JSON list of C-alpha atoms in Angstrom, two decimals:
[
{"chain": "A", "resi": 1, "resn": "UNK", "atom": "CA", "xyz": [-0.03, -35.31, -25.28]},
{"chain": "A", "resi": 2, "resn": "UNK", "atom": "CA", "xyz": [-0.86, -31.73, -26.39]},
{"chain": "A", "resi": 3, "resn": "UNK", "atom": "CA", "xyz": [-2.96, -31.19, -23.25]},
{"chain": "A", "resi": 4, "resn": "UNK", "atom": "CA", "xyz": [-0.04, -32.29, -21.05]},
{"chain": "A", "resi": 5, "resn": "UNK", "atom": "CA", "xyz": [2.29, -29.75, -22.75]},
{"chain": "A", "resi": 6, "resn": "UNK", "atom": "CA", "xyz": [-0.31, -26.98, -22.35]},
{"chain": "A", "resi": 7, "resn": "UNK", "atom": "CA", "xyz": [-0.69, -27.87, -18.67]},
{"chain": "A", "resi": 8, "resn": "UNK", "atom": "CA", "xyz": [3.07, -27.61, -18.01]},
{"chain": "A", "resi": 9, "resn": "UNK", "atom": "CA", "xyz": [3.21, -24.34, -19.95]},
{"chain": "A", "resi": 10, "resn": "UNK", "atom": "CA", "xyz": [0.37, -22.98, -17.81]},
{"chain": "A", "resi": 11, "resn": "UNK", "atom": "CA", "xyz": [2.01, -24.18, -14.59]},
{"chain": "A", "resi": 12, "resn": "UNK", "atom": "CA", "xyz": [5.27, -22.47, -15.51]},
{"chain": "A", "resi": 13, "resn": "UNK", "atom": "CA", "xyz": [3.44, -19.24, -16.41]},
{"chain": "A", "resi": 14, "resn": "UNK", "atom": "CA", "xyz": [1.51, -19.19, -13.11]},
{"chain": "A", "resi": 15, "resn": "UNK", "atom": "CA", "xyz": [4.70, -19.98, -11.17]},
{"chain": "A", "resi": 16, "resn": "UNK", "atom": "CA", "xyz": [6.55, -17.18, -12.97]},
{"chain": "A", "resi": 17, "resn": "UNK", "atom": "CA", "xyz": [3.77, -14.71, -12.13]},
{"chain": "A", "resi": 18, "resn": "UNK", "atom": "CA", "xyz": [3.82, -15.80, -8.48]},
{"chain": "A", "resi": 19, "resn": "UNK", "atom": "CA", "xyz": [7.59, -15.28, -8.37]},
{"chain": "A", "resi": 20, "resn": "UNK", "atom": "CA", "xyz": [7.33, -11.81, -9.98]},
{"chain": "A", "resi": 21, "resn": "UNK", "atom": "CA", "xyz": [4.56, -10.94, -7.50]},
{"chain": "A", "resi": 22, "resn": "UNK", "atom": "CA", "xyz": [6.77, -11.96, -4.59]},
{"chain": "A", "resi": 23, "resn": "UNK", "atom": "CA", "xyz": [9.64, -9.82, -5.89]},
{"chain": "A", "resi": 24, "resn": "UNK", "atom": "CA", "xyz": [7.27, -6.88, -6.37]},
{"chain": "A", "resi": 25, "resn": "UNK", "atom": "CA", "xyz": [5.96, -7.28, -2.80]},
{"chain": "A", "resi": 26, "resn": "UNK", "atom": "CA", "xyz": [9.51, -7.26, -1.45]},
{"chain": "A", "resi": 27, "resn": "UNK", "atom": "CA", "xyz": [10.03, -3.89, -3.11]},
{"chain": "A", "resi": 28, "resn": "UNK", "atom": "CA", "xyz": [6.97, -2.47, -1.37]},
{"chain": "A", "resi": 29, "resn": "UNK", "atom": "CA", "xyz": [7.78, -4.02, 1.97]},
{"chain": "A", "resi": 30, "resn": "UNK", "atom": "CA", "xyz": [11.35, -2.75, 2.29]},
{"chain": "A", "resi": 31, "resn": "UNK", "atom": "CA", "xyz": [10.01, 0.64, 3.46]},
{"chain": "A", "resi": 32, "resn": "UNK", "atom": "CA", "xyz": [7.15, -0.84, 5.50]},
{"chain": "A", "resi": 33, "resn": "UNK", "atom": "CA", "xyz": [8.51, -4.09, 6.96]},
{"chain": "A", "resi": 34, "resn": "UNK", "atom": "CA", "xyz": [5.55, -4.72, 9.32]},
{"chain": "A", "resi": 35, "resn": "UNK", "atom": "CA", "xyz": [2.87, -3.75, 6.78]},
{"chain": "A", "resi": 36, "resn": "UNK", "atom": "CA", "xyz": [-0.06, -5.90, 5.77]},
{"chain": "A", "resi": 37, "resn": "UNK", "atom": "CA", "xyz": [-1.72, -4.48, 2.64]},
{"chain": "A", "resi": 38, "resn": "UNK", "atom": "CA", "xyz": [-5.09, -6.10, 3.33]},
{"chain": "A", "resi": 39, "resn": "UNK", "atom": "CA", "xyz": [-5.13, -4.68, 6.84]},
{"chain": "A", "resi": 40, "resn": "UNK", "atom": "CA", "xyz": [-4.09, -1.24, 5.57]},
{"chain": "A", "resi": 41, "resn": "UNK", "atom": "CA", "xyz": [-6.96, -1.17, 3.04]},
{"chain": "A", "resi": 42, "resn": "UNK", "atom": "CA", "xyz": [-9.40, -2.32, 5.74]},
{"chain": "A", "resi": 43, "resn": "UNK", "atom": "CA", "xyz": [-8.21, 0.41, 8.15]},
{"chain": "A", "resi": 44, "resn": "UNK", "atom": "CA", "xyz": [-8.53, 3.11, 5.47]},
{"chain": "A", "resi": 45, "resn": "UNK", "atom": "CA", "xyz": [-12.12, 2.07, 4.92]},
{"chain": "A", "resi": 46, "resn": "UNK", "atom": "CA", "xyz": [-12.89, 1.62, 8.62]},
{"chain": "A", "resi": 47, "resn": "UNK", "atom": "CA", "xyz": [-11.60, 5.07, 9.60]},
{"chain": "A", "resi": 48, "resn": "UNK", "atom": "CA", "xyz": [-13.18, 6.73, 6.55]},
{"chain": "A", "resi": 49, "resn": "UNK", "atom": "CA", "xyz": [-9.93, 8.40, 5.52]},
{"chain": "A", "resi": 50, "resn": "UNK", "atom": "CA", "xyz": [-11.25, 9.43, 2.10]},
{"chain": "A", "resi": 51, "resn": "UNK", "atom": "CA", "xyz": [-14.31, 11.14, 3.60]},
{"chain": "A", "resi": 52, "resn": "UNK", "atom": "CA", "xyz": [-12.15, 13.05, 6.04]},
{"chain": "A", "resi": 53, "resn": "UNK", "atom": "CA", "xyz": [-9.71, 14.10, 3.32]},
{"chain": "A", "resi": 54, "resn": "UNK", "atom": "CA", "xyz": [-12.63, 15.20, 1.10]},
{"chain": "A", "resi": 55, "resn": "UNK", "atom": "CA", "xyz": [-13.59, 17.71, 3.81]},
{"chain": "A", "resi": 56, "resn": "UNK", "atom": "CA", "xyz": [-10.19, 19.35, 3.43]},
{"chain": "A", "resi": 57, "resn": "UNK", "atom": "CA", "xyz": [-9.56, 19.17, -0.34]},
{"chain": "A", "resi": 58, "resn": "UNK", "atom": "CA", "xyz": [-13.02, 18.55, -1.78]},
{"chain": "A", "resi": 59, "resn": "UNK", "atom": "CA", "xyz": [-14.17, 16.06, -4.39]},
{"chain": "A", "resi": 60, "resn": "UNK", "atom": "CA", "xyz": [-13.32, 12.48, -3.37]},
{"chain": "A", "resi": 61, "resn": "UNK", "atom": "CA", "xyz": [-10.34, 13.49, -1.25]},
{"chain": "A", "resi": 62, "resn": "UNK", "atom": "CA", "xyz": [-7.76, 11.92, -3.50]},
{"chain": "A", "resi": 63, "resn": "UNK", "atom": "CA", "xyz": [-6.10, 15.30, -4.12]},
{"chain": "A", "resi": 64, "resn": "UNK", "atom": "CA", "xyz": [-4.70, 14.93, -0.63]},
{"chain": "A", "resi": 65, "resn": "UNK", "atom": "CA", "xyz": [-2.35, 12.34, -2.10]},
{"chain": "A", "resi": 66, "resn": "UNK", "atom": "CA", "xyz": [-0.10, 14.51, -4.22]},
{"chain": "A", "resi": 67, "resn": "UNK", "atom": "CA", "xyz": [3.23, 12.85, -4.92]},
{"chain": "A", "resi": 68, "resn": "UNK", "atom": "CA", "xyz": [4.74, 16.20, -5.92]},
{"chain": "A", "resi": 69, "resn": "UNK", "atom": "CA", "xyz": [3.66, 17.84, -2.68]},
{"chain": "A", "resi": 70, "resn": "UNK", "atom": "CA", "xyz": [5.22, 17.81, 0.74]},
{"chain": "A", "resi": 71, "resn": "UNK", "atom": "CA", "xyz": [4.84, 14.04, 1.02]},
{"chain": "A", "resi": 72, "resn": "UNK", "atom": "CA", "xyz": [7.86, 13.12, -1.09]},
{"chain": "A", "resi": 73, "resn": "UNK", "atom": "CA", "xyz": [9.35, 10.02, 0.53]},
{"chain": "A", "resi": 74, "resn": "UNK", "atom": "CA", "xyz": [8.26, 6.87, 2.34]},
{"chain": "A", "resi": 75, "resn": "UNK", "atom": "CA", "xyz": [9.43, 8.36, 5.63]},
{"chain": "A", "resi": 76, "resn": "UNK", "atom": "CA", "xyz": [7.35, 11.51, 5.08]},
{"chain": "A", "resi": 77, "resn": "UNK", "atom": "CA", "xyz": [4.36, 9.36, 4.14]},
{"chain": "A", "resi": 78, "resn": "UNK", "atom": "CA", "xyz": [4.72, 7.42, 7.42]},
{"chain": "A", "resi": 79, "resn": "UNK", "atom": "CA", "xyz": [4.96, 10.73, 9.30]},
{"chain": "A", "resi": 80, "resn": "UNK", "atom": "CA", "xyz": [1.77, 12.02, 7.63]},
{"chain": "A", "resi": 81, "resn": "UNK", "atom": "CA", "xyz": [-0.16, 8.83, 8.51]},
{"chain": "A", "resi": 82, "resn": "UNK", "atom": "CA", "xyz": [1.13, 9.08, 12.06]},
{"chain": "A", "resi": 83, "resn": "UNK", "atom": "CA", "xyz": [0.01, 12.73, 12.16]},
{"chain": "A", "resi": 84, "resn": "UNK", "atom": "CA", "xyz": [-3.54, 11.64, 11.26]},
{"chain": "A", "resi": 85, "resn": "UNK", "atom": "CA", "xyz": [-3.31, 8.89, 13.86]},
{"chain": "A", "resi": 86, "resn": "UNK", "atom": "CA", "xyz": [-2.32, 11.38, 16.55]},
{"chain": "A", "resi": 87, "resn": "UNK", "atom": "CA", "xyz": [-4.64, 14.25, 15.57]},
{"chain": "A", "resi": 88, "resn": "UNK", "atom": "CA", "xyz": [-7.67, 12.00, 15.32]},
{"chain": "A", "resi": 89, "resn": "UNK", "atom": "CA", "xyz": [-6.77, 9.83, 18.37]},
{"chain": "A", "resi": 90, "resn": "UNK", "atom": "CA", "xyz": [-7.09, 6.66, 16.32]},
{"chain": "A", "resi": 91, "resn": "UNK", "atom": "CA", "xyz": [-4.73, 4.71, 18.61]},
{"chain": "A", "resi": 92, "resn": "UNK", "atom": "CA", "xyz": [-3.21, 2.78, 15.73]},
{"chain": "A", "resi": 93, "resn": "UNK", "atom": "CA", "xyz": [-0.30, 0.46, 16.40]},
{"chain": "A", "resi": 94, "resn": "UNK", "atom": "CA", "xyz": [2.95, 1.05, 14.46]},
{"chain": "A", "resi": 95, "resn": "UNK", "atom": "CA", "xyz": [2.31, -1.94, 12.15]},
{"chain": "A", "resi": 96, "resn": "UNK", "atom": "CA", "xyz": [-1.16, -0.51, 11.36]},
{"chain": "A", "resi": 97, "resn": "UNK", "atom": "CA", "xyz": [0.37, 2.91, 10.48]},
{"chain": "A", "resi": 98, "resn": "UNK", "atom": "CA", "xyz": [2.87, 1.08, 8.27]},
{"chain": "A", "resi": 99, "resn": "UNK", "atom": "CA", "xyz": [0.00, -0.92, 6.64]},
{"chain": "A", "resi": 100, "resn": "UNK", "atom": "CA", "xyz": [-1.92, 2.25, 5.82]},
{"chain": "A", "resi": 101, "resn": "UNK", "atom": "CA", "xyz": [1.21, 3.96, 4.47]},
{"chain": "A", "resi": 102, "resn": "UNK", "atom": "CA", "xyz": [2.06, 0.92, 2.30]},
{"chain": "A", "resi": 103, "resn": "UNK", "atom": "CA", "xyz": [-1.43, 0.93, 0.77]},
{"chain": "A", "resi": 104, "resn": "UNK", "atom": "CA", "xyz": [-1.23, 4.70, 0.12]},
{"chain": "A", "resi": 105, "resn": "UNK", "atom": "CA", "xyz": [2.23, 4.27, -1.37]},
{"chain": "A", "resi": 106, "resn": "UNK", "atom": "CA", "xyz": [0.95, 1.54, -3.64]},
{"chain": "A", "resi": 107, "resn": "UNK", "atom": "CA", "xyz": [-2.22, 3.39, -4.70]},
{"chain": "A", "resi": 108, "resn": "UNK", "atom": "CA", "xyz": [-0.95, 6.97, -5.01]},
{"chain": "A", "resi": 109, "resn": "UNK", "atom": "CA", "xyz": [2.80, 7.50, -4.60]},
{"chain": "A", "resi": 110, "resn": "UNK", "atom": "CA", "xyz": [4.89, 4.65, -5.98]},
{"chain": "A", "resi": 111, "resn": "UNK", "atom": "CA", "xyz": [7.89, 5.37, -3.75]},
{"chain": "A", "resi": 112, "resn": "UNK", "atom": "CA", "xyz": [8.56, 1.69, -3.12]},
{"chain": "A", "resi": 113, "resn": "UNK", "atom": "CA", "xyz": [8.31, 0.22, -6.63]},
{"chain": "A", "resi": 114, "resn": "UNK", "atom": "CA", "xyz": [10.45, -2.87, -7.06]},
{"chain": "A", "resi": 115, "resn": "UNK", "atom": "CA", "xyz": [13.60, -2.33, -9.13]}
]
């Protein structure tokens, strides 16, 4: 009987975590409605964004992502990703730009945190 109670408690806990995760994802996605976080992470690796940024700011390139700098909103972040897309002739689709911006927002900026 004790095992059955523990199983139900575990099921409720996992279900609660899944619900909280879905609410959190909705917060991220409101600014990037076509984004796919897995795709964004893959594109960042594929196009070697960190290596390129390291050429400009040194170290590992993460100083490029300064939330207190000129990139101060989700719209500005999208514009900066689109600028890289254009300048480097990456030919990314809009949903790919949104996916990259969503990952950068999640990793570095936190503009789209769920309430």
